[in-house]
Amino acid sequence: MTDSWDTIADWYAELLRTGSAMHDFHCDLLLGLLPDRLGGCRVLDLGCGEGIVARAAAARGASVTGIDPSPRMIEHARASGAGGPGTVAYAVDDGCVLGTVADGSVDWVTAGLSLNNVPDLDAALAAVRRVLTARGSLAFTIPHPCFEAPHAGWTRSADGPVRRVVGDYLAEGFWRSDNPEGARRAGNQHRTLSTYLTALVRHGFVLETVVEPSPSDQVVAAQPHRAGLPPFLGVRARSLHALAAAP
Ligand SMILES: C[S@@+](CC[C@H](N)C(=O)[O-])C[C@H]1O[C@@H](n2cnc3c(N)ncnc32)[C@H](O)[C@@H]1O
């Protein structure tokens, strides 16, 4: 059987439930792009998976809707409960369409490790922009495209340190890791850094922050070879409808 996010949803939910330093680090990184207090804010979590980011945003007071195309992920998200004082609801939906989300209805869109899974980045950004309020913002993380490209790996010389092998950075498109323990065995879409950044600009977003932090101590303790390279890229961008509409 070929893996998909739906077929590995049970594995992914269990991984996060039992504690994954990488995913905790990733979630903290994405939350760091958001205000500390989200009371009164409506948040759409695109590609919510089992709900780790949605629950965290609700814990900051937001009214959160999490969407994911995997019905099994949404089952896990619903079973994991709310992260009050805010609220969380979930729906099966495609981030390239957002058919369950009304125009101009959310203040924030979060997308944790999910834009690197959508097959059509332009469609996803157009959908995100459609559902954001006039001054809404998008905050997202992706595996750092420079260091997590297709077939990136590790190598060690006879007596030297472990080093990252970059892989096929310019090979954009769908690829699947052959690591049976890796999330990307479900497949994902590689895009270069410039593809992400120019797509944001093309869709009327203004970059506010781009971060590529060192891995946390917990990540380095679990995977010492990851020290010194950012596993994730984080971006916050504001949708400027008014500017884009100006002549
Ligand atoms: C690495 S998981 C991240 C889940 C969650 N955001 C987290 O931080 O744990 C990637 C998620 O992207 C979802 N995904 C795949 N294709 C998608 C699409 N077209 N639109 C929205 N989400 C998608 C997958 O179903 C999966 O739940």
XYZ file of C-alpha atoms and ligand atoms in Angstrom:
274
model
C 0.000 0.000 0.000
C 1.250 3.488 -0.837
C 1.326 5.730 2.213
C -0.720 8.913 2.407
C -1.415 11.306 5.278
C -4.625 9.417 5.894
C -2.933 6.012 6.115
C -0.219 7.305 8.478
C -2.596 9.453 10.563
C -2.695 6.929 13.439
C 1.110 6.779 13.491
C 1.417 10.583 13.357
C -1.118 11.136 16.131
C 0.642 8.587 18.337
C 4.038 10.195 17.611
C 2.802 13.577 18.813
C 0.863 12.096 21.733
C 3.934 10.316 23.083
C 6.114 13.395 22.602
C 8.273 14.382 19.654
C 11.010 16.951 20.290
C 10.921 18.030 16.632
C 7.177 18.602 16.648
C 7.231 20.401 19.991
C 9.990 22.639 18.611
C 8.019 23.217 15.439
C 4.848 24.096 17.331
C 6.749 26.572 19.540
C 8.253 28.138 16.422
C 4.853 28.646 14.817
C 3.358 29.984 18.051
C 6.256 32.421 18.263
C 4.966 34.024 15.069
C 1.593 34.740 16.696
C 0.563 37.274 19.341
C 0.675 35.954 22.916
C -3.009 36.714 23.322
C -5.520 35.677 20.700
C -8.734 36.404 22.592
C -11.367 37.636 20.126
C -9.343 36.384 17.131
C -10.604 33.869 14.601
C -7.880 31.470 13.491
C -7.954 28.997 10.631
C -5.396 26.202 11.058
C -4.729 24.908 7.541
C -3.552 21.303 7.474
C -4.234 20.921 11.193
C -3.352 17.230 11.398
C -4.203 15.927 14.865
C -4.639 19.501 16.124
C -1.442 20.399 17.986
C -1.384 23.999 16.666
C -5.163 24.467 16.814
C -5.230 23.487 20.505
C -2.315 25.808 21.267
C -4.022 28.753 19.536
C -7.224 28.035 21.467
C -5.147 28.006 24.662
C -4.292 31.620 23.804
C -7.994 32.401 23.576
C -8.684 32.123 19.838
C -11.762 30.700 18.134
C -10.035 28.135 15.958
C -11.186 26.117 12.988
C -8.825 23.365 11.913
C -9.126 21.910 8.438
C -7.350 18.926 6.925
C -8.122 16.761 3.876
C -7.429 13.590 5.860
C -10.633 12.348 7.525
C -8.572 10.194 9.884
C -6.493 13.192 11.023
C -9.702 15.090 11.712
C -11.003 12.141 13.764
C -7.829 12.319 15.873
C -8.101 16.103 16.189
C -11.703 15.880 17.378
C -10.803 13.141 19.852
C -7.978 15.216 21.311
C -10.420 17.780 22.676
C -10.210 21.549 23.015
C -7.392 23.669 24.335
C -9.562 26.361 26.011
C -10.199 29.138 26.990
C -10.827 29.529 23.260
C -12.768 27.096 21.092
C -11.778 24.562 18.427
C -13.838 23.041 15.631
C -12.629 20.860 12.791
C -13.650 20.121 9.206
C -12.390 17.951 6.380
C -11.308 20.384 3.672
C -8.558 20.965 1.129
C -6.194 23.858 1.791
C -6.173 24.619 -1.940
C -9.934 25.268 -1.824
C -11.068 26.076 1.745
C -14.616 25.419 0.623
C -15.877 25.288 4.226
C -14.492 28.742 5.080
C -16.305 31.984 4.250
C -14.629 34.953 2.552
C -13.014 37.459 4.918
C -13.893 35.403 7.981
C -10.563 34.847 9.785
C -7.917 37.103 11.330
C -5.102 34.571 11.195
C -4.295 31.538 9.101
C -1.741 29.181 10.609
C -0.203 26.450 8.490
C 2.175 24.180 10.378
C 4.199 21.951 8.037
C 1.271 21.842 5.628
C 1.999 24.256 2.759
C 4.769 21.836 1.792
C 2.013 19.271 1.322
C -0.449 21.217 -0.810
C -0.111 20.285 -4.487
C -0.895 23.814 -5.724
C 0.729 26.619 -3.712
C -0.916 29.362 -5.809
C -4.370 27.903 -5.199
C -3.668 27.615 -1.465
C -2.414 31.194 -1.141
C -5.370 32.499 -3.150
C -7.722 30.586 -0.846
C -5.902 31.858 2.261
C -6.111 35.426 1.039
C -9.810 35.019 0.244
C -10.681 33.878 3.782
C -8.526 36.444 5.606
C -9.929 39.773 6.725
C -8.504 42.855 5.016
C -5.650 43.054 7.511
C -5.356 39.398 8.349
C -2.082 37.484 8.492
C -0.671 34.112 7.522
C 1.881 32.377 9.756
C 3.413 29.176 8.487
C 6.260 26.766 8.937
C 7.763 24.382 6.429
C 10.691 21.996 6.599
C 13.575 24.317 5.671
C 13.605 23.939 1.880
C 17.382 24.420 1.632
C 18.228 21.586 4.007
C 15.215 19.296 3.703
C 15.184 18.980 -0.081
C 14.440 15.654 -1.796
C 17.022 13.036 -0.930
C 18.896 15.241 1.547
C 20.822 13.048 3.954
C 23.769 12.770 6.294
C 27.357 11.792 5.686
C 30.374 11.284 7.927
C 34.004 11.303 6.847
C 36.342 8.829 8.526
C 37.138 11.020 11.536
C 35.084 14.156 10.870
C 31.684 15.368 12.013
C 28.370 14.329 10.534
C 27.447 16.740 7.739
C 24.230 17.445 5.871
C 24.059 16.509 2.206
C 21.828 19.078 0.559
C 20.044 16.791 -1.901
C 18.133 17.836 -5.006
C 17.349 21.428 -4.049
C 16.243 22.541 -7.525
C 14.027 19.484 -8.123
C 10.640 21.007 -7.342
C 7.589 18.811 -7.139
C 6.227 15.783 -5.357
C 8.647 13.384 -3.720
C 8.390 10.663 -1.136
C 10.974 9.757 1.492
C 11.939 6.090 1.629
C 12.473 6.371 5.402
C 9.813 4.065 6.897
C 10.044 6.046 10.177
C 9.696 9.468 8.539
C 6.565 11.581 8.116
C 7.505 12.348 4.559
C 6.973 8.759 3.532
C 3.458 10.124 2.931
C 4.981 12.334 0.245
C 5.370 16.077 0.086
C 5.914 18.930 -2.339
C 9.373 20.419 -2.504
C 9.670 24.069 -3.526
C 12.650 26.371 -3.421
C 12.865 29.281 -1.015
C 12.374 31.778 -3.852
C 9.238 29.959 -5.017
C 7.646 30.398 -1.575
C 8.680 34.007 -1.134
C 7.766 35.208 -4.623
C 4.411 33.387 -4.427
C 3.598 35.300 -1.232
C 4.417 38.607 -2.902
C 2.437 37.664 -6.032
C -0.619 36.959 -3.885
C -0.514 40.315 -2.143
C 1.243 39.383 1.087
C 3.820 41.570 2.773
C 6.554 39.705 4.631
C 6.741 40.639 8.290
C 9.097 38.011 9.679
C 11.211 35.176 8.345
C 12.883 32.946 10.936
C 15.186 29.942 10.744
C 16.053 29.143 14.348
C 18.580 26.706 15.728
C 17.046 23.446 16.869
C 16.040 23.321 20.512
C 18.200 21.595 23.123
C 15.653 18.769 23.165
C 15.986 18.248 19.403
C 19.788 18.277 19.608
C 19.724 15.843 22.532
C 17.575 13.457 20.480
C 19.388 14.081 17.175
C 22.867 15.574 17.859
C 23.722 15.766 14.150
C 20.994 18.409 13.720
C 22.937 21.008 15.743
C 23.883 24.024 13.662
C 21.207 23.799 10.965
C 17.621 25.100 11.080
C 15.216 22.219 10.440
C 12.305 24.596 9.798
C 11.603 27.917 8.154
C 8.962 30.153 9.706
C 7.224 33.034 7.937
C 4.646 35.594 8.960
C 3.076 37.642 6.177
C 0.263 40.160 6.225
C -2.427 40.289 3.570
C -2.753 43.821 2.292
C -6.003 43.768 0.335
C -6.229 47.536 0.350
C -2.747 48.046 -1.091
C -3.213 45.340 -3.708
C -6.467 46.911 -4.855
C -4.891 50.360 -5.309
C -4.217 51.440 -8.925
C 3.256 17.255 8.886
S 1.509 17.227 9.001
C 1.271 18.690 9.987
C 0.031 18.639 10.805
C -0.077 19.738 11.867
N -0.186 21.056 11.285
C 1.081 19.684 12.832
O 1.755 20.702 12.997
O 1.300 18.617 13.419
C 0.986 17.765 7.405
C -0.521 17.894 7.242
O -0.816 18.499 5.976
C -2.028 17.938 5.553
N -2.277 18.195 4.128
C -1.945 17.425 3.060
N -2.451 17.942 1.928
C -3.128 19.057 2.282
C -3.922 20.004 1.577
N -4.096 19.911 0.240
N -4.511 20.983 2.279
C -4.346 21.092 3.618
N -3.613 20.228 4.341
C -3.012 19.225 3.687
C -1.868 16.476 5.891
O -3.094 15.767 5.855
C -1.246 16.557 7.254
O -2.203 16.541 8.280
